[in-house]
PDB file of C-alpha atoms in Angstrom:
ATOM      1  CA  UNK A 903      84.458 349.439  12.735  1.00  0.00           C
ATOM      2  CA  UNK A 904      82.585 351.430  10.140  1.00  0.00           C
ATOM      3  CA  UNK A 905      80.525 349.386   7.718  1.00  0.00           C
ATOM      4  CA  UNK A 906      80.413 349.352   3.945  1.00  0.00           C
ATOM      5  CA  UNK A 907      79.147 352.693   2.691  1.00  0.00           C
ATOM      6  CA  UNK A 908      77.078 353.000  -0.462  1.00  0.00           C
ATOM      7  CA  UNK A 909      75.475 355.945  -2.192  1.00  0.00           C
ATOM      8  CA  UNK A 910      73.003 356.965  -3.301  1.00  0.00           C
ATOM      9  CA  UNK A 911      70.378 354.966  -1.364  1.00  0.00           C
ATOM     10  CA  UNK A 912      67.760 355.442  -4.058  1.00  0.00           C
ATOM     11  CA  UNK A 913      67.843 356.413  -7.710  1.00  0.00           C
ATOM     12  CA  UNK A 914      65.106 356.762 -10.285  1.00  0.00           C
ATOM     13  CA  UNK A 915      66.095 357.236 -13.917  1.00  0.00           C
ATOM     14  CA  UNK A 916      64.518 356.887 -17.319  1.00  0.00           C
ATOM     15  CA  UNK A 917      65.546 354.070 -19.625  1.00  0.00           C
ATOM     16  CA  UNK A 918      68.540 354.837 -21.798  1.00  0.00           C
ATOM     17  CA  UNK A 919      69.940 357.214 -19.181  1.00  0.00           C
ATOM     18  CA  UNK A 920      73.171 356.487 -17.361  1.00  0.00           C
ATOM     19  CA  UNK A 921      73.709 356.044 -13.637  1.00  0.00           C
ATOM     20  CA  UNK A 922      76.626 355.455 -11.283  1.00  0.00           C
ATOM     21  CA  UNK A 923      76.813 353.916  -7.832  1.00  0.00           C
ATOM     22  CA  UNK A 924      79.583 354.364  -5.321  1.00  0.00           C
ATOM     23  CA  UNK A 925      80.931 352.014  -2.654  1.00  0.00           C
ATOM     24  CA  UNK A 926      83.459 352.501   0.111  1.00  0.00           C
ATOM     25  CA  UNK A 927      84.435 349.167   1.702  1.00  0.00           C
ATOM     26  CA  UNK A 928      85.553 348.493   5.244  1.00  0.00           C
ATOM     27  CA  UNK A 929      89.070 349.777   5.787  1.00  0.00           C
ATOM     28  CA  UNK A 930      91.625 347.081   5.078  1.00  0.00           C
ATOM     29  CA  UNK A 931      89.275 344.817   3.148  1.00  0.00           C
ATOM     30  CA  UNK A 932      91.078 343.823  -0.013  1.00  0.00           C
ATOM     31  CA  UNK A 933      88.162 342.112  -1.727  1.00  0.00           C
ATOM     32  CA  UNK A 934      85.147 344.015  -2.997  1.00  0.00           C
ATOM     33  CA  UNK A 935      82.040 342.633  -4.680  1.00  0.00           C
ATOM     34  CA  UNK A 936      79.101 344.119  -6.548  1.00  0.00           C
ATOM     35  CA  UNK A 937      75.863 342.145  -6.521  1.00  0.00           C
ATOM     36  CA  UNK A 938      72.559 342.788  -8.264  1.00  0.00           C
ATOM     37  CA  UNK A 939      69.405 341.734  -6.441  1.00  0.00           C
ATOM     38  CA  UNK A 940      66.174 341.769  -8.419  1.00  0.00           C
ATOM     39  CA  UNK A 941      62.970 341.717  -6.395  1.00  0.00           C
ATOM     40  CA  UNK A 942      62.138 338.202  -5.232  1.00  0.00           C
ATOM     41  CA  UNK A 943      65.539 336.780  -6.105  1.00  0.00           C
ATOM     42  CA  UNK A 944      68.827 336.259  -4.331  1.00  0.00           C
ATOM     43  CA  UNK A 945      71.830 338.504  -4.937  1.00  0.00           C
ATOM     44  CA  UNK A 946      73.669 337.794  -8.192  1.00  0.00           C
ATOM     45  CA  UNK A 947      77.414 338.425  -8.370  1.00  0.00           C
ATOM     46  CA  UNK A 948      78.324 340.990 -11.024  1.00  0.00           C
ATOM     47  CA  UNK A 949      82.007 341.597 -10.378  1.00  0.00           C
ATOM     48  CA  UNK A 950      84.706 340.833  -7.831  1.00  0.00           C
ATOM     49  CA  UNK A 951      87.820 342.920  -7.203  1.00  0.00           C
ATOM     50  CA  UNK A 952      90.950 341.952  -5.328  1.00  0.00           C
ATOM     51  CA  UNK A 953      92.629 345.249  -4.469  1.00  0.00           C
ATOM     52  CA  UNK A 954      92.313 347.144  -7.774  1.00  0.00           C
ATOM     53  CA  UNK A 955      92.308 344.081 -10.035  1.00  0.00           C
ATOM     54  CA  UNK A 956      89.278 342.256 -11.405  1.00  0.00           C
ATOM     55  CA  UNK A 957      89.028 338.628 -10.249  1.00  0.00           C
ATOM     56  CA  UNK A 958      85.714 337.692 -11.827  1.00  0.00           C
ATOM     57  CA  UNK A 959      83.427 339.727 -14.087  1.00  0.00           C
ATOM     58  CA  UNK A 960      81.918 336.822 -15.993  1.00  0.00           C
ATOM     59  CA  UNK A 961      78.339 337.826 -15.123  1.00  0.00           C
ATOM     60  CA  UNK A 962      78.740 341.538 -15.743  1.00  0.00           C
ATOM     61  CA  UNK A 963      76.802 342.663 -18.874  1.00  0.00           C
ATOM     62  CA  UNK A 964      79.780 344.461 -20.302  1.00  0.00           C
ATOM     63  CA  UNK A 965      77.863 346.083 -23.138  1.00  0.00           C
ATOM     64  CA  UNK A 966      76.218 348.387 -20.615  1.00  0.00           C
ATOM     65  CA  UNK A 967      77.798 347.841 -17.198  1.00  0.00           C
ATOM     66  CA  UNK A 968      81.260 348.888 -16.116  1.00  0.00           C
ATOM     67  CA  UNK A 969      83.029 348.979 -12.786  1.00  0.00           C
ATOM     68  CA  UNK A 970      86.308 350.188 -11.478  1.00  0.00           C
ATOM     69  CA  UNK A 971      88.213 350.239  -8.229  1.00  0.00           C
ATOM     70  CA  UNK A 972      90.948 352.766  -8.582  1.00  0.00           C
ATOM     71  CA  UNK A 973      93.632 352.676  -5.888  1.00  0.00           C
ATOM     72  CA  UNK A 974      92.112 349.507  -4.477  1.00  0.00           C
ATOM     73  CA  UNK A 975      89.686 351.260  -2.141  1.00  0.00           C
ATOM     74  CA  UNK A 976      86.476 352.911  -3.379  1.00  0.00           C
ATOM     75  CA  UNK A 977      84.595 351.439  -6.284  1.00  0.00           C
ATOM     76  CA  UNK A 978      82.036 352.718  -8.769  1.00  0.00           C
ATOM     77  CA  UNK A 979      79.558 350.720 -10.817  1.00  0.00           C
ATOM     78  CA  UNK A 980      78.087 352.364 -13.899  1.00  0.00           C
ATOM     79  CA  UNK A 981      75.191 351.470 -16.162  1.00  0.00           C
ATOM     80  CA  UNK A 982      74.969 353.118 -19.566  1.00  0.00           C
ATOM     81  CA  UNK A 983      72.392 353.005 -21.055  1.00  0.00           C
ATOM     82  CA  UNK A 984      69.973 351.648 -18.475  1.00  0.00           C
ATOM     83  CA  UNK A 985      67.163 349.250 -19.357  1.00  0.00           C
ATOM     84  CA  UNK A 986      63.927 348.564 -17.520  1.00  0.00           C
ATOM     85  CA  UNK A 987      65.256 345.155 -16.425  1.00  0.00           C
ATOM     86  CA  UNK A 988      68.118 346.845 -14.575  1.00  0.00           C
ATOM     87  CA  UNK A 989      65.675 347.868 -11.854  1.00  0.00           C
ATOM     88  CA  UNK A 990      67.114 346.182  -8.770  1.00  0.00           C
ATOM     89  CA  UNK A 991      69.059 346.741  -5.582  1.00  0.00           C
ATOM     90  CA  UNK A 992      72.795 346.980  -6.170  1.00  0.00           C
ATOM     91  CA  UNK A 993      74.693 345.669  -3.197  1.00  0.00           C
ATOM     92  CA  UNK A 994      78.344 346.207  -2.490  1.00  0.00           C
ATOM     93  CA  UNK A 995      80.152 343.837  -0.138  1.00  0.00           C
ATOM     94  CA  UNK A 996      83.687 343.615   1.133  1.00  0.00           C
ATOM     95  CA  UNK A 997      85.747 340.865   2.681  1.00  0.00           C
ATOM     96  CA  UNK A 998      89.065 340.963   4.473  1.00  0.00           C
ATOM     97  CA  UNK A 999      90.351 337.650   3.161  1.00  0.00           C
ATOM     98  CA  UNK A1000      88.206 337.067   0.081  1.00  0.00           C
ATOM     99  CA  UNK A1001      87.490 333.506   1.118  1.00  0.00           C
ATOM    100  CA  UNK A1002      83.758 333.528   0.784  1.00  0.00           C
ATOM    101  CA  UNK A1003      81.661 333.494   3.910  1.00  0.00           C
ATOM    102  CA  UNK A1004      84.284 334.285   6.502  1.00  0.00           C
ATOM    103  CA  UNK A1005      83.129 337.802   6.871  1.00  0.00           C
ATOM    104  CA  UNK A1006      81.269 339.264   3.961  1.00  0.00           C
ATOM    105  CA  UNK A1007      79.860 342.619   4.978  1.00  0.00           C
ATOM    106  CA  UNK A1008      77.234 344.133   2.759  1.00  0.00           C
ATOM    107  CA  UNK A1009      76.370 347.771   2.409  1.00  0.00           C
ATOM    108  CA  UNK A1010      72.760 348.924   2.590  1.00  0.00           C
ATOM    109  CA  UNK A1011      72.510 348.915  -1.183  1.00  0.00           C
ATOM    110  CA  UNK A1012      71.331 351.328  -3.858  1.00  0.00           C
ATOM    111  CA  UNK A1013      67.757 350.800  -5.001  1.00  0.00           C
ATOM    112  CA  UNK A1014      67.540 351.609  -8.708  1.00  0.00           C
ATOM    113  CA  UNK A1015      64.253 352.097 -10.512  1.00  0.00           C
ATOM    114  CA  UNK A1016      64.333 352.465 -14.275  1.00  0.00           C
ATOM    115  CA  UNK A1017      61.133 353.898 -15.757  1.00  0.00           C
TER     116      UNK A1017
ATOM    117  CA  UNK B 385      76.813 328.393 -13.189  1.00  0.00           C
ATOM    118  CA  UNK B 386      73.746 326.834 -11.600  1.00  0.00           C
ATOM    119  CA  UNK B 387      72.898 328.344  -8.263  1.00  0.00           C
ATOM    120  CA  UNK B 388      71.664 326.448  -5.241  1.00  0.00           C
ATOM    121  CA  UNK B 389      67.947 325.708  -5.334  1.00  0.00           C
ATOM    122  CA  UNK B 390      65.578 326.582  -2.526  1.00  0.00           C
ATOM    123  CA  UNK B 391      61.853 326.314  -1.949  1.00  0.00           C
ATOM    124  CA  UNK B 392      60.791 329.975  -2.039  1.00  0.00           C
ATOM    125  CA  UNK B 393      57.931 329.430   0.399  1.00  0.00           C
ATOM    126  CA  UNK B 394      56.495 331.376   2.011  1.00  0.00           C
ATOM    127  CA  UNK B 395      56.546 329.325   5.159  1.00  0.00           C
ATOM    128  CA  UNK B 396      53.897 330.595   7.569  1.00  0.00           C
ATOM    129  CA  UNK B 397      54.293 329.195  11.086  1.00  0.00           C
ATOM    130  CA  UNK B 398      53.034 330.106  14.561  1.00  0.00           C
ATOM    131  CA  UNK B 399      55.345 331.198  17.336  1.00  0.00           C
ATOM    132  CA  UNK B 400      57.044 328.263  18.995  1.00  0.00           C
ATOM    133  CA  UNK B 401      56.942 326.058  15.920  1.00  0.00           C
ATOM    134  CA  UNK B 402      59.900 324.207  14.483  1.00  0.00           C
ATOM    135  CA  UNK B 403      60.569 324.858  10.821  1.00  0.00           C
ATOM    136  CA  UNK B 404      63.120 323.394   8.430  1.00  0.00           C
ATOM    137  CA  UNK B 405      64.431 324.657   5.119  1.00  0.00           C
ATOM    138  CA  UNK B 406      66.361 322.617   2.611  1.00  0.00           C
ATOM    139  CA  UNK B 407      68.320 323.580  -0.414  1.00  0.00           C
ATOM    140  CA  UNK B 408      70.102 321.469  -2.991  1.00  0.00           C
ATOM    141  CA  UNK B 409      73.305 322.097  -4.884  1.00  0.00           C
ATOM    142  CA  UNK B 410      74.551 320.613  -8.139  1.00  0.00           C
ATOM    143  CA  UNK B 411      78.342 320.842  -7.900  1.00  0.00           C
ATOM    144  CA  UNK B 412      79.585 317.850  -5.932  1.00  0.00           C
ATOM    145  CA  UNK B 413      82.997 319.517  -5.592  1.00  0.00           C
ATOM    146  CA  UNK B 414      81.591 322.511  -3.699  1.00  0.00           C
ATOM    147  CA  UNK B 415      83.290 322.932  -0.355  1.00  0.00           C
ATOM    148  CA  UNK B 416      81.694 325.744   1.599  1.00  0.00           C
ATOM    149  CA  UNK B 417      78.101 326.569   2.373  1.00  0.00           C
ATOM    150  CA  UNK B 418      76.366 329.190   4.474  1.00  0.00           C
ATOM    151  CA  UNK B 419      72.989 330.486   5.500  1.00  0.00           C
ATOM    152  CA  UNK B 420      72.394 334.215   5.270  1.00  0.00           C
ATOM    153  CA  UNK B 421      69.404 336.073   6.630  1.00  0.00           C
ATOM    154  CA  UNK B 422      67.860 339.040   4.868  1.00  0.00           C
ATOM    155  CA  UNK B 423      65.209 341.232   6.476  1.00  0.00           C
ATOM    156  CA  UNK B 424      62.778 343.136   4.292  1.00  0.00           C
ATOM    157  CA  UNK B 425      64.552 345.958   2.424  1.00  0.00           C
ATOM    158  CA  UNK B 426      67.806 345.257   4.245  1.00  0.00           C
ATOM    159  CA  UNK B 427      71.108 343.746   3.223  1.00  0.00           C
ATOM    160  CA  UNK B 428      71.918 340.041   3.733  1.00  0.00           C
ATOM    161  CA  UNK B 429      73.773 339.097   6.902  1.00  0.00           C
ATOM    162  CA  UNK B 430      75.646 335.918   7.719  1.00  0.00           C
ATOM    163  CA  UNK B 431      73.563 333.642   9.935  1.00  0.00           C
ATOM    164  CA  UNK B 432      75.829 330.636  10.139  1.00  0.00           C
ATOM    165  CA  UNK B 433      78.245 328.419   8.301  1.00  0.00           C
ATOM    166  CA  UNK B 434      77.314 324.859   7.360  1.00  0.00           C
ATOM    167  CA  UNK B 435      79.545 321.908   8.149  1.00  0.00           C
ATOM    168  CA  UNK B 436      79.179 318.173   7.502  1.00  0.00           C
ATOM    169  CA  UNK B 437      79.334 317.613  11.242  1.00  0.00           C
ATOM    170  CA  UNK B 438      76.491 320.047  11.790  1.00  0.00           C
ATOM    171  CA  UNK B 439      76.556 323.488  13.287  1.00  0.00           C
ATOM    172  CA  UNK B 440      74.294 324.632  16.098  1.00  0.00           C
ATOM    173  CA  UNK B 441      73.819 328.164  17.353  1.00  0.00           C
ATOM    174  CA  UNK B 442      71.083 328.474  19.928  1.00  0.00           C
ATOM    175  CA  UNK B 443      67.783 327.685  18.259  1.00  0.00           C
ATOM    176  CA  UNK B 444      69.389 327.307  14.831  1.00  0.00           C
ATOM    177  CA  UNK B 445      70.961 324.140  13.435  1.00  0.00           C
ATOM    178  CA  UNK B 446      72.581 323.866  10.030  1.00  0.00           C
ATOM    179  CA  UNK B 447      73.528 320.603   8.372  1.00  0.00           C
ATOM    180  CA  UNK B 448      75.293 319.548   5.196  1.00  0.00           C
ATOM    181  CA  UNK B 449      74.548 316.212   3.516  1.00  0.00           C
ATOM    182  CA  UNK B 450      77.196 315.667   0.873  1.00  0.00           C
ATOM    183  CA  UNK B 451      75.853 312.302  -0.291  1.00  0.00           C
ATOM    184  CA  UNK B 452      72.489 313.817  -1.214  1.00  0.00           C
ATOM    185  CA  UNK B 453      73.903 317.261  -1.958  1.00  0.00           C
ATOM    186  CA  UNK B 454      71.590 319.270   0.233  1.00  0.00           C
ATOM    187  CA  UNK B 455      71.923 321.797   3.017  1.00  0.00           C
ATOM    188  CA  UNK B 456      69.368 322.279   5.741  1.00  0.00           C
ATOM    189  CA  UNK B 457      68.487 324.883   8.340  1.00  0.00           C
ATOM    190  CA  UNK B 458      66.351 324.019  11.339  1.00  0.00           C
ATOM    191  CA  UNK B 459      64.812 326.720  13.504  1.00  0.00           C
ATOM    192  CA  UNK B 460      63.349 325.601  16.819  1.00  0.00           C
ATOM    193  CA  UNK B 461      60.912 327.571  18.978  1.00  0.00           C
ATOM    194  CA  UNK B 462      60.285 330.178  16.274  1.00  0.00           C
ATOM    195  CA  UNK B 463      60.061 333.819  17.329  1.00  0.00           C
ATOM    196  CA  UNK B 464      58.304 336.696  15.611  1.00  0.00           C
ATOM    197  CA  UNK B 465      61.743 338.182  15.024  1.00  0.00           C
ATOM    198  CA  UNK B 466      62.730 335.167  12.927  1.00  0.00           C
ATOM    199  CA  UNK B 467      60.480 336.428  10.132  1.00  0.00           C
ATOM    200  CA  UNK B 468      62.838 337.084   7.216  1.00  0.00           C
ATOM    201  CA  UNK B 469      64.171 335.581   4.013  1.00  0.00           C
ATOM    202  CA  UNK B 470      66.786 332.865   4.473  1.00  0.00           C
ATOM    203  CA  UNK B 471      69.340 332.569   1.709  1.00  0.00           C
ATOM    204  CA  UNK B 472      71.207 329.356   1.021  1.00  0.00           C
ATOM    205  CA  UNK B 473      74.719 330.215  -0.116  1.00  0.00           C
ATOM    206  CA  UNK B 474      77.516 328.284  -1.796  1.00  0.00           C
ATOM    207  CA  UNK B 475      81.092 329.432  -2.227  1.00  0.00           C
ATOM    208  CA  UNK B 476      82.314 329.409  -5.800  1.00  0.00           C
ATOM    209  CA  UNK B 477      84.887 326.918  -7.093  1.00  0.00           C
ATOM    210  CA  UNK B 478      87.808 329.119  -6.084  1.00  0.00           C
ATOM    211  CA  UNK B 479      86.271 329.760  -2.681  1.00  0.00           C
ATOM    212  CA  UNK B 480      86.546 333.488  -3.237  1.00  0.00           C
ATOM    213  CA  UNK B 481      82.958 334.552  -3.837  1.00  0.00           C
ATOM    214  CA  UNK B 482      79.479 333.589  -2.737  1.00  0.00           C
ATOM    215  CA  UNK B 483      76.669 332.325  -4.935  1.00  0.00           C
ATOM    216  CA  UNK B 484      73.238 332.960  -3.441  1.00  0.00           C
ATOM    217  CA  UNK B 485      70.031 331.003  -3.829  1.00  0.00           C
ATOM    218  CA  UNK B 486      66.743 332.791  -4.393  1.00  0.00           C
ATOM    219  CA  UNK B 487      65.834 332.596  -0.722  1.00  0.00           C
ATOM    220  CA  UNK B 488      63.057 331.104   1.382  1.00  0.00           C
ATOM    221  CA  UNK B 489      60.622 333.463   3.088  1.00  0.00           C
ATOM    222  CA  UNK B 490      59.572 332.721   6.655  1.00  0.00           C
ATOM    223  CA  UNK B 491      56.694 334.448   8.386  1.00  0.00           C
ATOM    224  CA  UNK B 492      56.171 333.741  12.090  1.00  0.00           C
ATOM    225  CA  UNK B 493      52.842 334.830  13.536  1.00  0.00           C
ATOM    226  CA  UNK B 494      51.530 335.154  17.088  1.00  0.00           C
TER     227      UNK B 494
END
């Protein structure tokens, strides 16, 4: 089966600019996650969707980050305005059952550099 | 929410060595744990699940000690290809999302 697709692979922006990332999960996977991974750290959960509804966005900095999953398939994560500390890899993952480690599949990630 | 804690390393070992990683967790009610592997500039991939009874997959053995609240990963007969970051992972309270530790870096040399 096709994996989780993410784009772009790399993005460089100046602080205070806005940026958007796109994720297409594995077909049939109801649960979609966005993680932020800062260099030298483990992935940090930003938001979890079940179909097109938000399950958990408690760690999403809502003053600047937003995410949506219209129609319960593709998802976009937006940062506006970006700060230097947002430099990280943004990983999208999907799961068929949403029960944790049964089959999380990650995309290759989008590497964001804010200068 | 406090994440699982791991020794970041790096662990530098020769080929053929046995190496063990531990991580500790703070929520005694946590039910599910995993080890993920992440190669440099790649995405994390599931290595194995962790059970109280132990879980062995070839050269890899994972163990959960609920009394002491730690998870371990043992790698026997290390290969160069084992060089990676190993992430200790805990499922959240609802069991619907994964909480990752900071990772332990392993470097196997010839």
